[in-house]
Amino acid sequence: MNMTLAQSIGDVGKGGLGKLLRYFNLLHQIRKEVKRIKPSLVYITPNSAGVPFYKDFVIVQLVKSLGCRVMVHFHNKGVVTRQDKLVDNFLYKRFFRNTKIILLAKSLYRDIEKYVDERDVYFCSNGIPESLTHHRITDARRLNILFLSNMMRAKGVLTLLLACAKLKSRRLPFHCIFAGAWKDISEADFAIKVNELHLDEDVEAVGPQYGEDKEKYLNLADVFVLPSYNECLPLTIIESMQHGVACISTNVGAIPSVIDEGETGFVIAPGDSDALADKLQWLIEHPEACKAMGKCGYEKYRRNYTLEQFENNFSKILREETSCYTG
């Protein structure tokens, strides 16, 4: 059952009477279906903080009140940022009581450890299907850098631009492509910053890319860079590893458990453009090592992050949890 109240991308984050009515209708439908099916376990993918959490809190409590056990699968984090607030702390205690949890990685457990014993937590990484167009295209003349995410300050767009400016000042060969939808950084603001840093010939923004267009840019890249300030486990890192691309990202969320330092890429602190520039320079000066990192990343993807691997892990969790109550 779809718990999303937004009817379009533009509707995300907005309130209104329409959403409130859809929410009450959703609660009615959940109550009706649970009574009809009488499931032994209800699986929910909730939000972890803020108003979206409050919405999902009510849903979880409703399901529990109907006598069902609940398993929640977090694809986001943020509990630890709200747990010291009086109301949130009260709600989290009730939300996590008698609830089984699935997290994307062990490193994310600290986000909920105040409320949940680790024995009640399962770990299941994301998985993605095999790429249909995995054909590496390399350019030995320069390092091809790819940023693939929304054009937001929180994603580290400005950090990467500053790192590119440092590479240019060191007279190092590179080309950086930013692929993503314009958000709190507008196309005009981005162009002004690029011009200010004298990067007009070295950086280009191509807007959001999907399907075969996204595959094209992944196949052209030597290194994927996501200097984000807040992440859980970005699928774009897994997609880059799938395409044999070295990765540089930050030490937030589950990223350090995905990128093996010095083997599949590098991990830096958010906002550290100096460290990012230094890592990119090292890859420019060691092109064979860059290729080797991409190869190691692909091998790790094959071991841990295929869709088949995810489905096997997820099915095992559900079998284990339901078998406890079916005899």
mmCIF file of C-alpha atoms in Angstrom:
data_model
loop_
_atom_site.group_PDB
_atom_site.id
_atom_site.type_symbol
_atom_site.label_atom_id
_atom_site.label_comp_id
_atom_site.label_asym_id
_atom_site.label_seq_id
_atom_site.Cartn_x
_atom_site.Cartn_y
_atom_site.Cartn_z
ATOM 1 C CA MET A 1 0.000 0.000 0.000
ATOM 2 C CA ASN A 2 1.429 3.379 -1.047
ATOM 3 C CA MET A 3 1.832 5.693 1.978
ATOM 4 C CA THR A 4 2.893 8.709 -0.099
ATOM 5 C CA LEU A 5 0.503 11.653 0.124
ATOM 6 C CA ALA A 6 2.120 13.792 -2.579
ATOM 7 C CA GLN A 7 0.465 13.470 -5.988
ATOM 8 C CA SER A 8 3.407 14.938 -7.915
ATOM 9 C CA ILE A 9 7.054 15.968 -7.461
ATOM 10 C CA GLY A 10 5.945 19.573 -6.971
ATOM 11 C CA ASP A 11 3.595 18.450 -4.187
ATOM 12 C CA VAL A 12 6.423 17.045 -2.038
ATOM 13 C CA GLY A 13 6.973 18.993 1.175
ATOM 14 C CA LYS A 14 3.725 20.946 0.922
ATOM 15 C CA GLY A 15 0.697 20.783 3.220
ATOM 16 C CA GLY A 16 -2.933 21.562 2.535
ATOM 17 C CA LEU A 17 -6.440 20.260 3.058
ATOM 18 C CA GLY A 18 -6.128 17.827 0.165
ATOM 19 C CA LYS A 19 -3.191 16.050 1.773
ATOM 20 C CA LEU A 20 -4.969 15.918 5.129
ATOM 21 C CA LEU A 21 -8.014 14.297 3.558
ATOM 22 C CA ARG A 22 -5.813 11.801 1.695
ATOM 23 C CA TYR A 23 -4.075 10.988 4.983
ATOM 24 C CA PHE A 24 -7.334 10.196 6.785
ATOM 25 C CA ASN A 25 -8.409 8.095 3.818
ATOM 26 C CA LEU A 26 -5.071 6.253 3.969
ATOM 27 C CA LEU A 27 -5.608 5.477 7.662
ATOM 28 C CA HIS A 28 -9.082 4.172 6.863
ATOM 29 C CA GLN A 29 -7.748 1.954 4.059
ATOM 30 C CA ILE A 30 -4.956 0.575 6.249
ATOM 31 C CA ARG A 31 -7.402 -0.287 9.029
ATOM 32 C CA LYS A 32 -9.756 -1.926 6.538
ATOM 33 C CA GLU A 33 -7.043 -4.025 4.847
ATOM 34 C CA VAL A 34 -5.394 -5.137 8.077
ATOM 35 C CA LYS A 35 -8.737 -6.337 9.419
ATOM 36 C CA ARG A 36 -9.441 -8.146 6.151
ATOM 37 C CA ILE A 37 -6.052 -9.828 5.678
ATOM 38 C CA LYS A 38 -5.122 -10.331 9.352
ATOM 39 C CA PRO A 39 -1.355 -10.404 8.607
ATOM 40 C CA SER A 40 1.122 -11.835 11.093
ATOM 41 C CA LEU A 41 3.634 -9.135 10.157
ATOM 42 C CA VAL A 42 3.253 -5.672 8.610
ATOM 43 C CA TYR A 43 6.225 -4.197 6.729
ATOM 44 C CA ILE A 44 6.510 -0.391 6.657
ATOM 45 C CA THR A 45 9.133 1.966 5.187
ATOM 46 C CA PRO A 46 8.826 5.063 7.410
ATOM 47 C CA ASN A 47 10.489 8.436 7.607
ATOM 48 C CA SER A 48 12.848 8.915 10.540
ATOM 49 C CA ALA A 49 12.358 12.534 11.607
ATOM 50 C CA GLY A 50 10.207 15.649 11.433
ATOM 51 C CA VAL A 51 6.617 15.954 10.212
ATOM 52 C CA PRO A 52 6.916 12.936 7.861
ATOM 53 C CA PHE A 53 7.849 10.831 10.905
ATOM 54 C CA TYR A 54 4.809 12.061 12.834
ATOM 55 C CA LYS A 55 2.616 10.907 9.934
ATOM 56 C CA ASP A 56 4.229 7.473 9.912
ATOM 57 C CA PHE A 57 4.164 7.248 13.713
ATOM 58 C CA VAL A 58 0.363 7.315 13.648
ATOM 59 C CA ILE A 59 0.312 4.594 10.983
ATOM 60 C CA VAL A 60 2.624 2.328 12.976
ATOM 61 C CA GLN A 61 0.595 2.828 16.159
ATOM 62 C CA LEU A 62 -2.620 2.092 14.262
ATOM 63 C CA VAL A 63 -1.222 -1.189 12.938
ATOM 64 C CA LYS A 64 0.006 -2.182 16.400
ATOM 65 C CA SER A 65 -3.396 -1.368 17.919
ATOM 66 C CA LEU A 66 -4.922 -3.867 15.483
ATOM 67 C CA GLY A 67 -2.782 -6.632 16.974
ATOM 68 C CA CYS A 68 -0.103 -6.848 14.265
ATOM 69 C CA ARG A 69 3.624 -7.062 14.678
ATOM 70 C CA VAL A 70 5.534 -4.391 12.781
ATOM 71 C CA MET A 71 8.814 -4.424 10.889
ATOM 72 C CA VAL A 72 10.121 -1.043 9.736
ATOM 73 C CA HIS A 73 12.743 -0.636 7.020
ATOM 74 C CA PHE A 74 14.618 2.682 7.137
ATOM 75 C CA HIS A 75 16.020 4.123 3.920
ATOM 76 C CA ASN A 76 16.848 7.388 5.687
ATOM 77 C CA LYS A 77 18.281 8.554 8.997
ATOM 78 C CA GLY A 78 17.818 11.415 11.442
ATOM 79 C CA VAL A 79 16.534 9.944 14.715
ATOM 80 C CA VAL A 80 19.675 10.976 16.583
ATOM 81 C CA THR A 81 19.185 14.596 15.487
ATOM 82 C CA ARG A 82 15.744 14.733 17.149
ATOM 83 C CA GLN A 83 16.007 12.357 20.100
ATOM 84 C CA ASP A 84 16.797 15.106 22.634
ATOM 85 C CA LYS A 85 13.526 16.927 21.916
ATOM 86 C CA LEU A 86 10.881 16.151 24.530
ATOM 87 C CA VAL A 87 8.021 15.278 22.179
ATOM 88 C CA ASP A 88 10.170 13.388 19.679
ATOM 89 C CA ASN A 89 11.837 11.363 22.421
ATOM 90 C CA PHE A 90 8.412 10.340 23.767
ATOM 91 C CA LEU A 91 7.198 9.349 20.306
ATOM 92 C CA TYR A 92 10.378 7.430 19.428
ATOM 93 C CA LYS A 93 10.061 5.349 22.609
ATOM 94 C CA ARG A 94 6.559 4.278 21.614
ATOM 95 C CA PHE A 95 7.411 3.905 17.924
ATOM 96 C CA PHE A 96 10.336 1.521 18.464
ATOM 97 C CA ARG A 97 8.709 -0.523 21.251
ATOM 98 C CA ASN A 98 8.142 -4.138 20.138
ATOM 99 C CA THR A 99 9.268 -3.294 16.611
ATOM 100 C CA LYS A 100 11.759 -5.077 14.383
ATOM 101 C CA ILE A 101 14.068 -2.865 12.335
ATOM 102 C CA ILE A 102 15.886 -3.203 9.004
ATOM 103 C CA LEU A 103 18.809 -0.832 8.362
ATOM 104 C CA LEU A 104 20.930 -0.439 5.245
ATOM 105 C CA ALA A 105 24.229 -0.935 7.108
ATOM 106 C CA LYS A 106 25.606 -1.622 10.594
ATOM 107 C CA SER A 107 27.128 1.852 10.755
ATOM 108 C CA LEU A 108 23.585 3.296 10.787
ATOM 109 C CA TYR A 109 22.664 1.528 14.033
ATOM 110 C CA ARG A 110 23.988 4.429 16.104
ATOM 111 C CA ASP A 111 21.110 6.521 14.741
ATOM 112 C CA ILE A 112 18.590 4.417 16.696
ATOM 113 C CA GLU A 113 20.687 2.773 19.428
ATOM 114 C CA LYS A 114 19.032 4.863 22.171
ATOM 115 C CA TYR A 115 15.760 3.048 21.536
ATOM 116 C CA VAL A 116 16.513 -0.331 19.965
ATOM 117 C CA ASP A 117 18.533 -3.335 21.093
ATOM 118 C CA GLU A 118 20.792 -4.491 18.268
ATOM 119 C CA ARG A 119 19.282 -7.963 18.586
ATOM 120 C CA ASP A 120 16.078 -6.495 17.134
ATOM 121 C CA VAL A 121 17.864 -5.076 14.086
ATOM 122 C CA TYR A 122 18.530 -6.671 10.704
ATOM 123 C CA PHE A 123 20.955 -5.255 8.155
ATOM 124 C CA CYS A 124 20.190 -5.356 4.447
ATOM 125 C CA SER A 125 22.054 -3.240 1.895
ATOM 126 C CA ASN A 126 20.413 -1.808 -1.192
ATOM 127 C CA GLY A 127 20.818 -3.677 -4.460
ATOM 128 C CA ILE A 128 20.426 -2.602 -8.072
ATOM 129 C CA PRO A 129 19.839 -4.565 -11.296
ATOM 130 C CA GLU A 130 22.637 -5.172 -13.754
ATOM 131 C CA SER A 131 23.390 -2.365 -16.187
ATOM 132 C CA LEU A 132 22.475 -2.995 -19.811
ATOM 133 C CA THR A 133 25.165 -0.682 -21.222
ATOM 134 C CA HIS A 134 28.371 -1.216 -19.296
ATOM 135 C CA HIS A 135 30.977 -0.023 -21.803
ATOM 136 C CA ARG A 136 33.837 2.010 -20.342
ATOM 137 C CA ILE A 137 35.015 4.935 -22.497
ATOM 138 C CA THR A 138 38.236 6.474 -21.231
ATOM 139 C CA ASP A 139 40.136 9.626 -22.135
ATOM 140 C CA ALA A 140 43.812 9.334 -21.233
ATOM 141 C CA ARG A 141 44.337 13.077 -21.658
ATOM 142 C CA ARG A 142 42.429 14.085 -18.546
ATOM 143 C CA LEU A 143 40.524 12.878 -15.485
ATOM 144 C CA ASN A 144 36.785 12.794 -16.144
ATOM 145 C CA ILE A 145 34.891 13.660 -12.957
ATOM 146 C CA LEU A 146 31.154 13.010 -12.552
ATOM 147 C CA PHE A 147 28.764 14.500 -10.007
ATOM 148 C CA LEU A 148 25.378 12.770 -10.212
ATOM 149 C CA SER A 149 22.812 14.120 -7.761
ATOM 150 C CA ASN A 150 20.470 17.036 -7.152
ATOM 151 C CA MET A 151 22.115 20.436 -7.497
ATOM 152 C CA MET A 152 22.032 21.364 -3.819
ATOM 153 C CA ARG A 153 24.471 22.890 -1.364
ATOM 154 C CA ALA A 154 23.882 19.921 0.953
ATOM 155 C CA LYS A 155 25.112 17.587 -1.800
ATOM 156 C CA GLY A 156 28.487 19.359 -1.868
ATOM 157 C CA VAL A 157 28.204 21.078 -5.249
ATOM 158 C CA LEU A 158 30.210 24.091 -4.084
ATOM 159 C CA THR A 159 32.810 21.854 -2.426
ATOM 160 C CA LEU A 160 33.449 20.123 -5.737
ATOM 161 C CA LEU A 161 33.617 23.417 -7.632
ATOM 162 C CA LEU A 162 36.230 24.734 -5.194
ATOM 163 C CA ALA A 163 38.221 21.506 -5.573
ATOM 164 C CA CYS A 164 38.079 21.906 -9.357
ATOM 165 C CA ALA A 165 39.405 25.452 -9.016
ATOM 166 C CA LYS A 166 42.335 24.123 -7.001
ATOM 167 C CA LEU A 167 43.069 21.507 -9.685
ATOM 168 C CA LYS A 168 43.085 24.231 -12.318
ATOM 169 C CA SER A 169 45.466 26.385 -10.276
ATOM 170 C CA ARG A 170 47.801 23.364 -10.154
ATOM 171 C CA ARG A 171 47.551 23.069 -13.965
ATOM 172 C CA LEU A 172 46.155 19.532 -13.811
ATOM 173 C CA PRO A 173 44.060 18.052 -16.673
ATOM 174 C CA PHE A 174 40.445 17.323 -15.791
ATOM 175 C CA HIS A 175 36.862 17.774 -16.909
ATOM 176 C CA CYS A 176 33.931 17.773 -14.489
ATOM 177 C CA ILE A 177 30.297 17.095 -15.375
ATOM 178 C CA PHE A 178 27.466 17.966 -12.997
ATOM 179 C CA ALA A 179 24.337 15.932 -13.764
ATOM 180 C CA GLY A 180 21.283 16.636 -11.659
ATOM 181 C CA ALA A 181 18.095 18.624 -11.240
ATOM 182 C CA TRP A 182 18.377 22.253 -10.170
ATOM 183 C CA LYS A 183 17.284 22.672 -6.544
ATOM 184 C CA ASP A 184 18.553 25.321 -4.090
ATOM 185 C CA ILE A 185 21.378 26.010 -6.541
ATOM 186 C CA SER A 186 19.885 27.510 -9.689
ATOM 187 C CA GLU A 187 21.350 27.187 -13.156
ATOM 188 C CA ALA A 188 22.090 30.929 -13.158
ATOM 189 C CA ASP A 189 23.826 30.837 -9.755
ATOM 190 C CA PHE A 190 25.896 27.856 -10.851
ATOM 191 C CA ALA A 191 27.000 29.609 -14.037
ATOM 192 C CA ILE A 192 28.022 32.697 -12.057
ATOM 193 C CA LYS A 193 30.114 30.593 -9.657
ATOM 194 C CA VAL A 194 31.767 28.677 -12.499
ATOM 195 C CA ASN A 195 32.673 31.945 -14.207
ATOM 196 C CA GLU A 196 33.928 33.433 -10.951
ATOM 197 C CA LEU A 197 36.282 30.466 -10.501
ATOM 198 C CA HIS A 198 37.385 30.620 -14.176
ATOM 199 C CA LEU A 199 36.129 27.088 -14.810
ATOM 200 C CA ASP A 200 34.036 27.747 -17.932
ATOM 201 C CA GLU A 201 36.147 25.391 -20.074
ATOM 202 C CA ASP A 202 36.556 22.731 -17.390
ATOM 203 C CA VAL A 203 33.069 22.296 -15.911
ATOM 204 C CA GLU A 204 29.658 21.737 -17.457
ATOM 205 C CA ALA A 205 26.166 21.122 -16.086
ATOM 206 C CA VAL A 206 23.912 18.856 -18.124
ATOM 207 C CA GLY A 207 20.749 18.809 -16.002
ATOM 208 C CA PRO A 208 18.981 15.670 -14.741
ATOM 209 C CA GLN A 209 19.906 12.452 -16.535
ATOM 210 C CA TYR A 210 17.951 9.194 -16.559
ATOM 211 C CA GLY A 211 18.094 5.796 -18.215
ATOM 212 C CA GLU A 212 20.485 5.509 -21.146
ATOM 213 C CA ASP A 213 21.543 9.151 -20.811
ATOM 214 C CA LYS A 214 22.694 8.544 -17.244
ATOM 215 C CA GLU A 215 24.447 5.352 -18.347
ATOM 216 C CA LYS A 216 26.347 7.356 -20.952
ATOM 217 C CA TYR A 217 27.823 9.699 -18.357
ATOM 218 C CA LEU A 218 28.673 6.855 -15.987
ATOM 219 C CA ASN A 219 30.537 5.099 -18.788
ATOM 220 C CA LEU A 220 32.507 8.274 -19.545
ATOM 221 C CA ALA A 221 33.561 8.888 -15.932
ATOM 222 C CA ASP A 222 36.888 7.998 -14.348
ATOM 223 C CA VAL A 223 35.766 9.031 -10.870
ATOM 224 C CA PHE A 224 32.389 9.692 -9.281
ATOM 225 C CA VAL A 225 32.342 12.431 -6.637
ATOM 226 C CA LEU A 226 29.565 13.043 -4.102
ATOM 227 C CA PRO A 227 30.886 15.396 -1.367
ATOM 228 C CA SER A 228 27.550 15.389 0.454
ATOM 229 C CA TYR A 229 26.868 16.667 3.965
ATOM 230 C CA ASN A 230 24.055 14.237 4.749
ATOM 231 C CA GLU A 231 23.396 10.813 3.232
ATOM 232 C CA CYS A 232 22.238 7.359 4.209
ATOM 233 C CA LEU A 233 23.451 4.999 1.469
ATOM 234 C CA PRO A 234 23.354 6.724 -1.940
ATOM 235 C CA LEU A 235 22.407 4.462 -4.832
ATOM 236 C CA THR A 236 24.560 6.626 -7.110
ATOM 237 C CA ILE A 237 27.677 5.292 -5.396
ATOM 238 C CA ILE A 238 26.542 1.721 -6.024
ATOM 239 C CA GLU A 239 25.688 2.600 -9.636
ATOM 240 C CA SER A 240 29.165 4.054 -10.112
ATOM 241 C CA MET A 241 30.813 0.952 -8.675
ATOM 242 C CA GLN A 242 28.662 -1.136 -11.002
ATOM 243 C CA HIS A 243 30.169 0.793 -13.928
ATOM 244 C CA GLY A 244 33.737 0.306 -12.712
ATOM 245 C CA VAL A 245 34.171 3.921 -11.603
ATOM 246 C CA ALA A 246 36.338 4.953 -8.640
ATOM 247 C CA CYS A 247 34.358 6.867 -5.983
ATOM 248 C CA ILE A 248 35.052 9.775 -3.656
ATOM 249 C CA SER A 249 32.453 10.720 -1.061
ATOM 250 C CA THR A 250 32.143 11.763 2.575
ATOM 251 C CA ASN A 251 32.246 10.025 5.940
ATOM 252 C CA VAL A 252 28.507 10.317 6.602
ATOM 253 C CA GLY A 253 25.806 7.668 6.921
ATOM 254 C CA ALA A 254 26.774 4.254 5.586
ATOM 255 C CA ILE A 255 29.160 5.617 2.944
ATOM 256 C CA PRO A 256 32.375 4.533 4.760
ATOM 257 C CA SER A 257 31.081 0.947 4.748
ATOM 258 C CA VAL A 258 30.560 1.074 0.972
ATOM 259 C CA ILE A 259 33.736 2.843 -0.169
ATOM 260 C CA ASP A 260 36.862 0.978 0.937
ATOM 261 C CA GLU A 261 39.488 3.656 1.557
ATOM 262 C CA GLY A 262 42.311 3.406 -0.956
ATOM 263 C CA GLU A 263 40.782 0.337 -2.626
ATOM 264 C CA THR A 264 37.535 1.410 -4.291
ATOM 265 C CA GLY A 265 37.988 5.132 -3.708
ATOM 266 C CA PHE A 266 38.389 7.693 -0.952
ATOM 267 C CA VAL A 267 36.327 9.141 1.887
ATOM 268 C CA ILE A 268 36.757 12.746 3.031
ATOM 269 C CA ALA A 269 35.101 15.065 5.550
ATOM 270 C CA PRO A 270 32.140 17.115 4.287
ATOM 271 C CA GLY A 271 33.141 20.545 3.041
ATOM 272 C CA ASP A 272 36.861 19.739 2.789
ATOM 273 C CA SER A 273 37.657 20.993 -0.711
ATOM 274 C CA ASP A 274 41.410 20.797 -0.033
ATOM 275 C CA ALA A 275 41.258 17.076 0.739
ATOM 276 C CA LEU A 276 39.005 16.509 -2.259
ATOM 277 C CA ALA A 277 41.412 18.330 -4.566
ATOM 278 C CA ASP A 278 44.324 16.308 -3.182
ATOM 279 C CA LYS A 279 42.520 12.994 -3.790
ATOM 280 C CA LEU A 280 41.594 14.025 -7.326
ATOM 281 C CA GLN A 281 45.178 15.089 -8.004
ATOM 282 C CA TRP A 282 46.395 11.700 -6.809
ATOM 283 C CA LEU A 283 44.051 9.976 -9.251
ATOM 284 C CA ILE A 284 45.256 12.222 -12.079
ATOM 285 C CA GLU A 285 48.855 11.331 -11.276
ATOM 286 C CA HIS A 286 48.063 7.616 -10.859
ATOM 287 C CA PRO A 287 45.672 6.709 -13.713
ATOM 288 C CA GLU A 288 46.313 2.965 -13.459
ATOM 289 C CA ALA A 289 45.483 3.027 -9.756
ATOM 290 C CA CYS A 290 42.289 4.899 -10.604
ATOM 291 C CA LYS A 291 41.312 2.125 -13.022
ATOM 292 C CA ALA A 292 42.190 -0.510 -10.424
ATOM 293 C CA MET A 293 39.924 1.198 -7.890
ATOM 294 C CA GLY A 294 37.094 1.096 -10.399
ATOM 295 C CA LYS A 295 37.688 -2.608 -10.957
ATOM 296 C CA CYS A 296 37.699 -3.285 -7.201
ATOM 297 C CA GLY A 297 34.490 -1.304 -6.877
ATOM 298 C CA TYR A 298 32.836 -3.403 -9.562
ATOM 299 C CA GLU A 299 33.911 -6.597 -7.811
ATOM 300 C CA LYS A 300 32.472 -5.313 -4.518
ATOM 301 C CA TYR A 301 29.229 -4.449 -6.290
ATOM 302 C CA ARG A 302 29.022 -8.001 -7.648
ATOM 303 C CA ARG A 303 29.609 -9.433 -4.153
ATOM 304 C CA ASN A 304 27.292 -7.209 -2.156
ATOM 305 C CA TYR A 305 25.002 -4.889 -4.087
ATOM 306 C CA THR A 306 23.278 -6.774 -6.906
ATOM 307 C CA LEU A 307 19.496 -6.931 -6.959
ATOM 308 C CA GLU A 308 19.717 -10.704 -6.514
ATOM 309 C CA GLN A 309 21.856 -10.275 -3.393
ATOM 310 C CA PHE A 310 19.350 -7.792 -1.953
ATOM 311 C CA GLU A 311 16.384 -10.054 -2.705
ATOM 312 C CA ASN A 312 18.098 -13.043 -1.080
ATOM 313 C CA ASN A 313 18.977 -11.065 2.059
ATOM 314 C CA PHE A 314 15.532 -9.495 2.292
ATOM 315 C CA SER A 315 13.734 -12.819 1.811
ATOM 316 C CA LYS A 316 15.912 -14.426 4.474
ATOM 317 C CA ILE A 317 14.986 -11.684 6.950
ATOM 318 C CA LEU A 318 11.265 -12.075 6.288
ATOM 319 C CA ARG A 319 11.446 -15.878 6.536
ATOM 320 C CA GLU A 320 13.339 -15.679 9.811
ATOM 321 C CA GLU A 321 10.953 -13.160 11.314
ATOM 322 C CA THR A 322 7.727 -14.844 10.224
ATOM 323 C CA SER A 323 8.919 -18.348 11.151
ATOM 324 C CA CYS A 324 9.116 -17.257 14.785
ATOM 325 C CA TYR A 325 5.332 -16.886 14.814
ATOM 326 C CA THR A 326 4.149 -19.622 12.479
ATOM 327 C CA GLY A 327 5.475 -22.536 14.425
#
